[in-house]
């Protein structure tokens, strides 16, 4: 989804993103990666994965879990089995669009993310999964907590139970809220959905332990 399209990726909403380099560098630092990078092409033509890149990003704006499941299947079918075995880490950040534009409930969102995690584990047998929890979005309305916050907390609580020797979970809510427990506007762009540069630095720093977990 777009939360990491401009973090790991080089585009935002399908357009060149000249301001994404600091965000990408923050995630690189958290990953401990010094290698080269590539953004995947649109999946409609098949996913081209080559071993010369240390980090490959497949994050795409407006995606819900069902779209990512399709992407994983396309990726595995287009990649050689030897390459799939060399994948060491899969970072999964998906689900906020399920609660938003896809209008799904908490259980459907959890089921979708779980299916992606299981697919990644099966498709990349030598990899561990860094599962990033949903991050805060929006602000309370008329003094009442916005439903997103309650649903996000419920989704993250359920996803935390997926942790295992191959799955590390990172709930970074605390790193992205202010002293009142609300979405920290200083760490987000307009609309309080996408983190800004400071937000990506705080988020990636919080996620670092999960990102660097090794089997």
PDB file of C-alpha atoms in Angstrom:
ATOM      1  CA  UNK A   1       0.000   0.000   0.000  1.00  0.00           C
ATOM      2  CA  UNK A   2       1.052   3.626  -0.340  1.00  0.00           C
ATOM      3  CA  UNK A   3       2.319   3.888   3.259  1.00  0.00           C
ATOM      4  CA  UNK A   4       5.490   2.121   2.157  1.00  0.00           C
ATOM      5  CA  UNK A   5       5.322   2.916  -1.544  1.00  0.00           C
ATOM      6  CA  UNK A   6       7.124   6.171  -0.751  1.00  0.00           C
ATOM      7  CA  UNK A   7       9.179   4.525   1.999  1.00  0.00           C
ATOM      8  CA  UNK A   8      10.736   1.599   0.146  1.00  0.00           C
ATOM      9  CA  UNK A   9       9.551   2.662  -3.298  1.00  0.00           C
ATOM     10  CA  UNK A  10      10.477   5.451  -5.674  1.00  0.00           C
ATOM     11  CA  UNK A  11       7.006   6.576  -6.601  1.00  0.00           C
ATOM     12  CA  UNK A  12       3.975   8.029  -4.898  1.00  0.00           C
ATOM     13  CA  UNK A  13       0.542   7.409  -6.386  1.00  0.00           C
ATOM     14  CA  UNK A  14       2.262   6.201  -9.543  1.00  0.00           C
ATOM     15  CA  UNK A  15       4.230   9.438 -10.037  1.00  0.00           C
ATOM     16  CA  UNK A  16       7.928  10.231  -9.510  1.00  0.00           C
ATOM     17  CA  UNK A  17       8.670  11.083  -5.899  1.00  0.00           C
ATOM     18  CA  UNK A  18      11.636  13.438  -5.605  1.00  0.00           C
ATOM     19  CA  UNK A  19      11.193  13.763  -1.848  1.00  0.00           C
ATOM     20  CA  UNK A  20      11.229  10.025  -1.059  1.00  0.00           C
ATOM     21  CA  UNK A  21      14.989   9.571  -0.780  1.00  0.00           C
ATOM     22  CA  UNK A  22      15.251  10.524   2.941  1.00  0.00           C
ATOM     23  CA  UNK A  23      12.360   8.171   3.718  1.00  0.00           C
ATOM     24  CA  UNK A  24      13.966   5.349   1.759  1.00  0.00           C
ATOM     25  CA  UNK A  25      17.282   5.953   3.501  1.00  0.00           C
ATOM     26  CA  UNK A  26      15.568   5.715   6.893  1.00  0.00           C
ATOM     27  CA  UNK A  27      14.152   2.291   6.024  1.00  0.00           C
ATOM     28  CA  UNK A  28      17.512   1.212   4.573  1.00  0.00           C
ATOM     29  CA  UNK A  29      19.184   2.128   7.850  1.00  0.00           C
ATOM     30  CA  UNK A  30      16.591   0.175   9.817  1.00  0.00           C
ATOM     31  CA  UNK A  31      17.058  -2.836   7.546  1.00  0.00           C
ATOM     32  CA  UNK A  32      20.835  -2.612   7.773  1.00  0.00           C
ATOM     33  CA  UNK A  33      20.952  -2.734   3.970  1.00  0.00           C
ATOM     34  CA  UNK A  34      23.687  -1.029   1.971  1.00  0.00           C
ATOM     35  CA  UNK A  35      22.853  -2.668  -1.345  1.00  0.00           C
ATOM     36  CA  UNK A  36      21.123  -1.371  -4.412  1.00  0.00           C
ATOM     37  CA  UNK A  37      17.391  -1.026  -4.730  1.00  0.00           C
ATOM     38  CA  UNK A  38      14.667  -1.350  -7.283  1.00  0.00           C
ATOM     39  CA  UNK A  39      10.940  -0.741  -7.479  1.00  0.00           C
ATOM     40  CA  UNK A  40       8.901  -3.492  -9.066  1.00  0.00           C
ATOM     41  CA  UNK A  41       7.076  -2.675 -12.299  1.00  0.00           C
ATOM     42  CA  UNK A  42       3.320  -2.842 -12.454  1.00  0.00           C
ATOM     43  CA  UNK A  43       2.232  -6.404 -11.790  1.00  0.00           C
ATOM     44  CA  UNK A  44      -0.003  -6.520 -14.854  1.00  0.00           C
ATOM     45  CA  UNK A  45       2.950  -7.508 -16.996  1.00  0.00           C
ATOM     46  CA  UNK A  46       4.462  -9.947 -14.539  1.00  0.00           C
ATOM     47  CA  UNK A  47       6.996  -9.254 -11.832  1.00  0.00           C
ATOM     48  CA  UNK A  48      10.626  -9.180 -12.875  1.00  0.00           C
ATOM     49  CA  UNK A  49      12.841 -10.112  -9.919  1.00  0.00           C
ATOM     50  CA  UNK A  50      16.593 -10.373 -10.309  1.00  0.00           C
ATOM     51  CA  UNK A  51      19.260 -11.236  -7.789  1.00  0.00           C
ATOM     52  CA  UNK A  52      21.326  -8.098  -8.480  1.00  0.00           C
ATOM     53  CA  UNK A  53      19.105  -5.986  -6.226  1.00  0.00           C
ATOM     54  CA  UNK A  54      19.427  -6.109  -2.453  1.00  0.00           C
ATOM     55  CA  UNK A  55      15.973  -4.661  -1.841  1.00  0.00           C
ATOM     56  CA  UNK A  56      12.923  -4.932  -4.089  1.00  0.00           C
ATOM     57  CA  UNK A  57       9.741  -2.987  -3.330  1.00  0.00           C
ATOM     58  CA  UNK A  58       6.296  -4.093  -4.447  1.00  0.00           C
ATOM     59  CA  UNK A  59       4.289  -1.599  -2.398  1.00  0.00           C
ATOM     60  CA  UNK A  60       1.469  -0.076  -4.425  1.00  0.00           C
ATOM     61  CA  UNK A  61      -1.030   2.628  -3.516  1.00  0.00           C
ATOM     62  CA  UNK A  62      -4.668   1.710  -2.799  1.00  0.00           C
ATOM     63  CA  UNK A  63      -3.941  -1.987  -2.315  1.00  0.00           C
ATOM     64  CA  UNK A  64      -5.947  -4.146   0.054  1.00  0.00           C
ATOM     65  CA  UNK A  65      -4.922  -7.611   1.187  1.00  0.00           C
ATOM     66  CA  UNK A  66      -6.575  -9.414  -1.715  1.00  0.00           C
ATOM     67  CA  UNK A  67      -4.419  -7.436  -4.147  1.00  0.00           C
ATOM     68  CA  UNK A  68      -1.216  -8.313  -2.302  1.00  0.00           C
ATOM     69  CA  UNK A  69      -2.129 -11.994  -2.256  1.00  0.00           C
ATOM     70  CA  UNK A  70      -2.434 -11.835  -6.048  1.00  0.00           C
ATOM     71  CA  UNK A  71       0.932 -10.049  -6.273  1.00  0.00           C
ATOM     72  CA  UNK A  72       2.686 -12.747  -4.235  1.00  0.00           C
ATOM     73  CA  UNK A  73       1.289 -15.451  -6.503  1.00  0.00           C
ATOM     74  CA  UNK A  74       2.480 -13.551  -9.586  1.00  0.00           C
ATOM     75  CA  UNK A  75       5.882 -12.964  -8.026  1.00  0.00           C
ATOM     76  CA  UNK A  76       6.411 -16.614  -7.191  1.00  0.00           C
ATOM     77  CA  UNK A  77       5.233 -17.783 -10.597  1.00  0.00           C
ATOM     78  CA  UNK A  78       7.610 -15.418 -12.397  1.00  0.00           C
ATOM     79  CA  UNK A  79      10.651 -15.959 -10.184  1.00  0.00           C
ATOM     80  CA  UNK A  80      12.933 -18.939 -10.454  1.00  0.00           C
ATOM     81  CA  UNK A  81      12.739 -21.359  -7.535  1.00  0.00           C
ATOM     82  CA  UNK A  82      16.446 -20.828  -6.827  1.00  0.00           C
ATOM     83  CA  UNK A  83      15.857 -17.098  -6.453  1.00  0.00           C
ATOM     84  CA  UNK A  84      12.865 -17.600  -4.165  1.00  0.00           C
ATOM     85  CA  UNK A  85      15.107 -19.630  -1.876  1.00  0.00           C
ATOM     86  CA  UNK A  86      17.580 -16.761  -1.676  1.00  0.00           C
ATOM     87  CA  UNK A  87      15.045 -14.256  -0.369  1.00  0.00           C
ATOM     88  CA  UNK A  88      16.037 -13.576   3.248  1.00  0.00           C
ATOM     89  CA  UNK A  89      13.444 -11.098   4.414  1.00  0.00           C
ATOM     90  CA  UNK A  90       9.873 -10.175   3.543  1.00  0.00           C
ATOM     91  CA  UNK A  91       8.455  -6.957   4.974  1.00  0.00           C
ATOM     92  CA  UNK A  92       4.662  -6.903   5.111  1.00  0.00           C
ATOM     93  CA  UNK A  93       2.722  -3.697   5.703  1.00  0.00           C
ATOM     94  CA  UNK A  94      -0.889  -3.983   4.621  1.00  0.00           C
ATOM     95  CA  UNK A  95      -4.381  -3.625   6.028  1.00  0.00           C
ATOM     96  CA  UNK A  96      -5.207   0.030   6.585  1.00  0.00           C
ATOM     97  CA  UNK A  97      -6.902   0.223   3.179  1.00  0.00           C
ATOM     98  CA  UNK A  98      -9.035  -2.785   4.104  1.00  0.00           C
ATOM     99  CA  UNK A  99     -10.528  -0.723   6.921  1.00  0.00           C
ATOM    100  CA  UNK A 100     -10.743   2.349   4.690  1.00  0.00           C
ATOM    101  CA  UNK A 101     -11.433   2.263   0.978  1.00  0.00           C
ATOM    102  CA  UNK A 102     -12.186  -1.473   0.879  1.00  0.00           C
ATOM    103  CA  UNK A 103     -14.683  -1.094   3.762  1.00  0.00           C
ATOM    104  CA  UNK A 104     -13.880  -4.406   5.415  1.00  0.00           C
ATOM    105  CA  UNK A 105     -14.233  -5.243   9.081  1.00  0.00           C
ATOM    106  CA  UNK A 106     -11.542  -6.194  11.594  1.00  0.00           C
ATOM    107  CA  UNK A 107     -11.915  -9.953  11.154  1.00  0.00           C
ATOM    108  CA  UNK A 108     -11.705  -9.783   7.354  1.00  0.00           C
ATOM    109  CA  UNK A 109      -8.639  -7.557   7.599  1.00  0.00           C
ATOM    110  CA  UNK A 110      -6.885  -9.912  10.018  1.00  0.00           C
ATOM    111  CA  UNK A 111      -7.745 -12.897   7.826  1.00  0.00           C
ATOM    112  CA  UNK A 112      -6.334 -11.138   4.764  1.00  0.00           C
ATOM    113  CA  UNK A 113      -3.065 -10.168   6.426  1.00  0.00           C
ATOM    114  CA  UNK A 114      -2.702 -13.660   7.878  1.00  0.00           C
ATOM    115  CA  UNK A 115      -3.142 -15.181   4.420  1.00  0.00           C
ATOM    116  CA  UNK A 116      -0.372 -12.939   3.060  1.00  0.00           C
ATOM    117  CA  UNK A 117       1.986 -13.912   5.882  1.00  0.00           C
ATOM    118  CA  UNK A 118       1.318 -17.607   5.355  1.00  0.00           C
ATOM    119  CA  UNK A 119       1.806 -17.214   1.615  1.00  0.00           C
ATOM    120  CA  UNK A 120       5.122 -15.459   2.128  1.00  0.00           C
ATOM    121  CA  UNK A 121       6.397 -18.140   4.506  1.00  0.00           C
ATOM    122  CA  UNK A 122       5.485 -20.892   2.055  1.00  0.00           C
ATOM    123  CA  UNK A 123       6.808 -19.075  -1.017  1.00  0.00           C
ATOM    124  CA  UNK A 124      10.139 -18.014   0.470  1.00  0.00           C
ATOM    125  CA  UNK A 125      11.297 -20.908   2.685  1.00  0.00           C
ATOM    126  CA  UNK A 126      14.574 -19.277   3.766  1.00  0.00           C
ATOM    127  CA  UNK A 127      13.035 -15.916   4.657  1.00  0.00           C
ATOM    128  CA  UNK A 128      11.704 -14.463   7.849  1.00  0.00           C
ATOM    129  CA  UNK A 129       8.762 -12.080   7.851  1.00  0.00           C
ATOM    130  CA  UNK A 130       8.824  -8.634   9.424  1.00  0.00           C
ATOM    131  CA  UNK A 131       5.136  -7.914   9.937  1.00  0.00           C
ATOM    132  CA  UNK A 132       4.439  -4.227  10.519  1.00  0.00           C
ATOM    133  CA  UNK A 133       1.283  -3.452  12.424  1.00  0.00           C
ATOM    134  CA  UNK A 134      -1.206  -0.890  11.179  1.00  0.00           C
ATOM    135  CA  UNK A 135      -0.225   2.629  12.174  1.00  0.00           C
ATOM    136  CA  UNK A 136      -2.464   5.402  13.564  1.00  0.00           C
ATOM    137  CA  UNK A 137      -4.416   7.502  11.094  1.00  0.00           C
ATOM    138  CA  UNK A 138      -6.839  10.406  11.326  1.00  0.00           C
ATOM    139  CA  UNK A 139      -7.977  12.341  14.384  1.00  0.00           C
ATOM    140  CA  UNK A 140     -10.865  12.047  16.864  1.00  0.00           C
ATOM    141  CA  UNK A 141     -14.111  13.654  15.743  1.00  0.00           C
ATOM    142  CA  UNK A 142     -16.141  15.704  18.263  1.00  0.00           C
ATOM    143  CA  UNK A 143     -14.078  14.321  21.105  1.00  0.00           C
ATOM    144  CA  UNK A 144     -14.892  10.718  20.226  1.00  0.00           C
ATOM    145  CA  UNK A 145     -12.191   8.266  19.061  1.00  0.00           C
ATOM    146  CA  UNK A 146     -12.385   7.748  15.335  1.00  0.00           C
ATOM    147  CA  UNK A 147     -13.348   4.198  14.477  1.00  0.00           C
ATOM    148  CA  UNK A 148     -10.046   3.655  12.656  1.00  0.00           C
ATOM    149  CA  UNK A 149      -8.091   3.860  15.906  1.00  0.00           C
ATOM    150  CA  UNK A 150     -10.239   1.270  17.647  1.00  0.00           C
ATOM    151  CA  UNK A 151     -10.175  -1.045  14.644  1.00  0.00           C
ATOM    152  CA  UNK A 152      -6.438  -0.619  14.155  1.00  0.00           C
ATOM    153  CA  UNK A 153      -5.810  -1.535  17.785  1.00  0.00           C
ATOM    154  CA  UNK A 154      -7.976  -4.641  17.393  1.00  0.00           C
ATOM    155  CA  UNK A 155      -6.203  -5.686  14.190  1.00  0.00           C
ATOM    156  CA  UNK A 156      -2.768  -5.194  15.764  1.00  0.00           C
ATOM    157  CA  UNK A 157      -3.746  -7.172  18.842  1.00  0.00           C
ATOM    158  CA  UNK A 158      -4.754 -10.101  16.644  1.00  0.00           C
ATOM    159  CA  UNK A 159      -1.678  -9.849  14.400  1.00  0.00           C
ATOM    160  CA  UNK A 160       0.689  -9.839  17.377  1.00  0.00           C
ATOM    161  CA  UNK A 161      -0.365 -13.430  18.029  1.00  0.00           C
ATOM    162  CA  UNK A 162       1.226 -14.492  14.722  1.00  0.00           C
ATOM    163  CA  UNK A 163       4.742 -14.019  16.106  1.00  0.00           C
ATOM    164  CA  UNK A 164       6.924 -17.102  15.822  1.00  0.00           C
ATOM    165  CA  UNK A 165      10.508 -18.069  15.115  1.00  0.00           C
ATOM    166  CA  UNK A 166      10.031 -16.823  11.526  1.00  0.00           C
ATOM    167  CA  UNK A 167       7.686 -13.898  12.142  1.00  0.00           C
ATOM    168  CA  UNK A 168       8.561 -10.699  14.000  1.00  0.00           C
ATOM    169  CA  UNK A 169       5.739  -8.248  14.671  1.00  0.00           C
ATOM    170  CA  UNK A 170       6.167  -4.508  15.232  1.00  0.00           C
ATOM    171  CA  UNK A 171       3.350  -2.368  16.642  1.00  0.00           C
ATOM    172  CA  UNK A 172       4.595   1.205  16.244  1.00  0.00           C
ATOM    173  CA  UNK A 173       1.502   3.005  17.494  1.00  0.00           C
ATOM    174  CA  UNK A 174       3.375   4.521  20.433  1.00  0.00           C
ATOM    175  CA  UNK A 175       6.013   6.017  18.129  1.00  0.00           C
ATOM    176  CA  UNK A 176       3.432   7.858  16.027  1.00  0.00           C
ATOM    177  CA  UNK A 177       1.036   9.350  18.595  1.00  0.00           C
ATOM    178  CA  UNK A 178       1.389  12.488  20.672  1.00  0.00           C
ATOM    179  CA  UNK A 179       1.162  13.041  24.426  1.00  0.00           C
ATOM    180  CA  UNK A 180      -2.648  12.984  24.249  1.00  0.00           C
ATOM    181  CA  UNK A 181      -2.630   9.603  22.557  1.00  0.00           C
ATOM    182  CA  UNK A 182      -3.739  11.061  19.221  1.00  0.00           C
ATOM    183  CA  UNK A 183      -2.151  10.740  15.792  1.00  0.00           C
ATOM    184  CA  UNK A 184       0.894  13.007  15.915  1.00  0.00           C
ATOM    185  CA  UNK A 185       0.279  15.647  13.261  1.00  0.00           C
ATOM    186  CA  UNK A 186       3.983  16.573  13.308  1.00  0.00           C
ATOM    187  CA  UNK A 187       4.805  13.141  11.885  1.00  0.00           C
ATOM    188  CA  UNK A 188       2.193  13.051   9.112  1.00  0.00           C
ATOM    189  CA  UNK A 189       1.265  14.848   5.949  1.00  0.00           C
ATOM    190  CA  UNK A 190      -2.124  16.341   5.192  1.00  0.00           C
ATOM    191  CA  UNK A 191      -5.014  14.033   5.969  1.00  0.00           C
ATOM    192  CA  UNK A 192      -3.013  12.302   8.697  1.00  0.00           C
ATOM    193  CA  UNK A 193      -2.727   9.103   6.691  1.00  0.00           C
ATOM    194  CA  UNK A 194       0.788   9.114   5.216  1.00  0.00           C
ATOM    195  CA  UNK A 195       3.796   9.724   7.484  1.00  0.00           C
ATOM    196  CA  UNK A 196       6.132  12.532   6.447  1.00  0.00           C
ATOM    197  CA  UNK A 197       9.930  12.328   6.558  1.00  0.00           C
ATOM    198  CA  UNK A 198      10.020  12.626  10.360  1.00  0.00           C
ATOM    199  CA  UNK A 199       7.240  10.065  10.607  1.00  0.00           C
ATOM    200  CA  UNK A 200       9.079   7.536   8.452  1.00  0.00           C
ATOM    201  CA  UNK A 201      12.196   7.972  10.561  1.00  0.00           C
ATOM    202  CA  UNK A 202      10.230   7.353  13.771  1.00  0.00           C
ATOM    203  CA  UNK A 203       8.345   4.426  12.248  1.00  0.00           C
ATOM    204  CA  UNK A 204      11.401   2.708  10.765  1.00  0.00           C
ATOM    205  CA  UNK A 205      13.360   3.149  14.008  1.00  0.00           C
ATOM    206  CA  UNK A 206      10.525   1.501  15.931  1.00  0.00           C
ATOM    207  CA  UNK A 207      10.381  -1.358  13.417  1.00  0.00           C
ATOM    208  CA  UNK A 208      14.141  -1.928  13.333  1.00  0.00           C
ATOM    209  CA  UNK A 209      14.224  -4.900  15.712  1.00  0.00           C
ATOM    210  CA  UNK A 210      11.615  -6.771  13.663  1.00  0.00           C
ATOM    211  CA  UNK A 211      13.283  -5.808  10.395  1.00  0.00           C
ATOM    212  CA  UNK A 212      16.662  -7.180  11.496  1.00  0.00           C
ATOM    213  CA  UNK A 213      15.409 -10.420  12.998  1.00  0.00           C
ATOM    214  CA  UNK A 214      17.201 -13.459  11.599  1.00  0.00           C
ATOM    215  CA  UNK A 215      16.138 -17.085  11.563  1.00  0.00           C
TER     216      UNK A 215
END
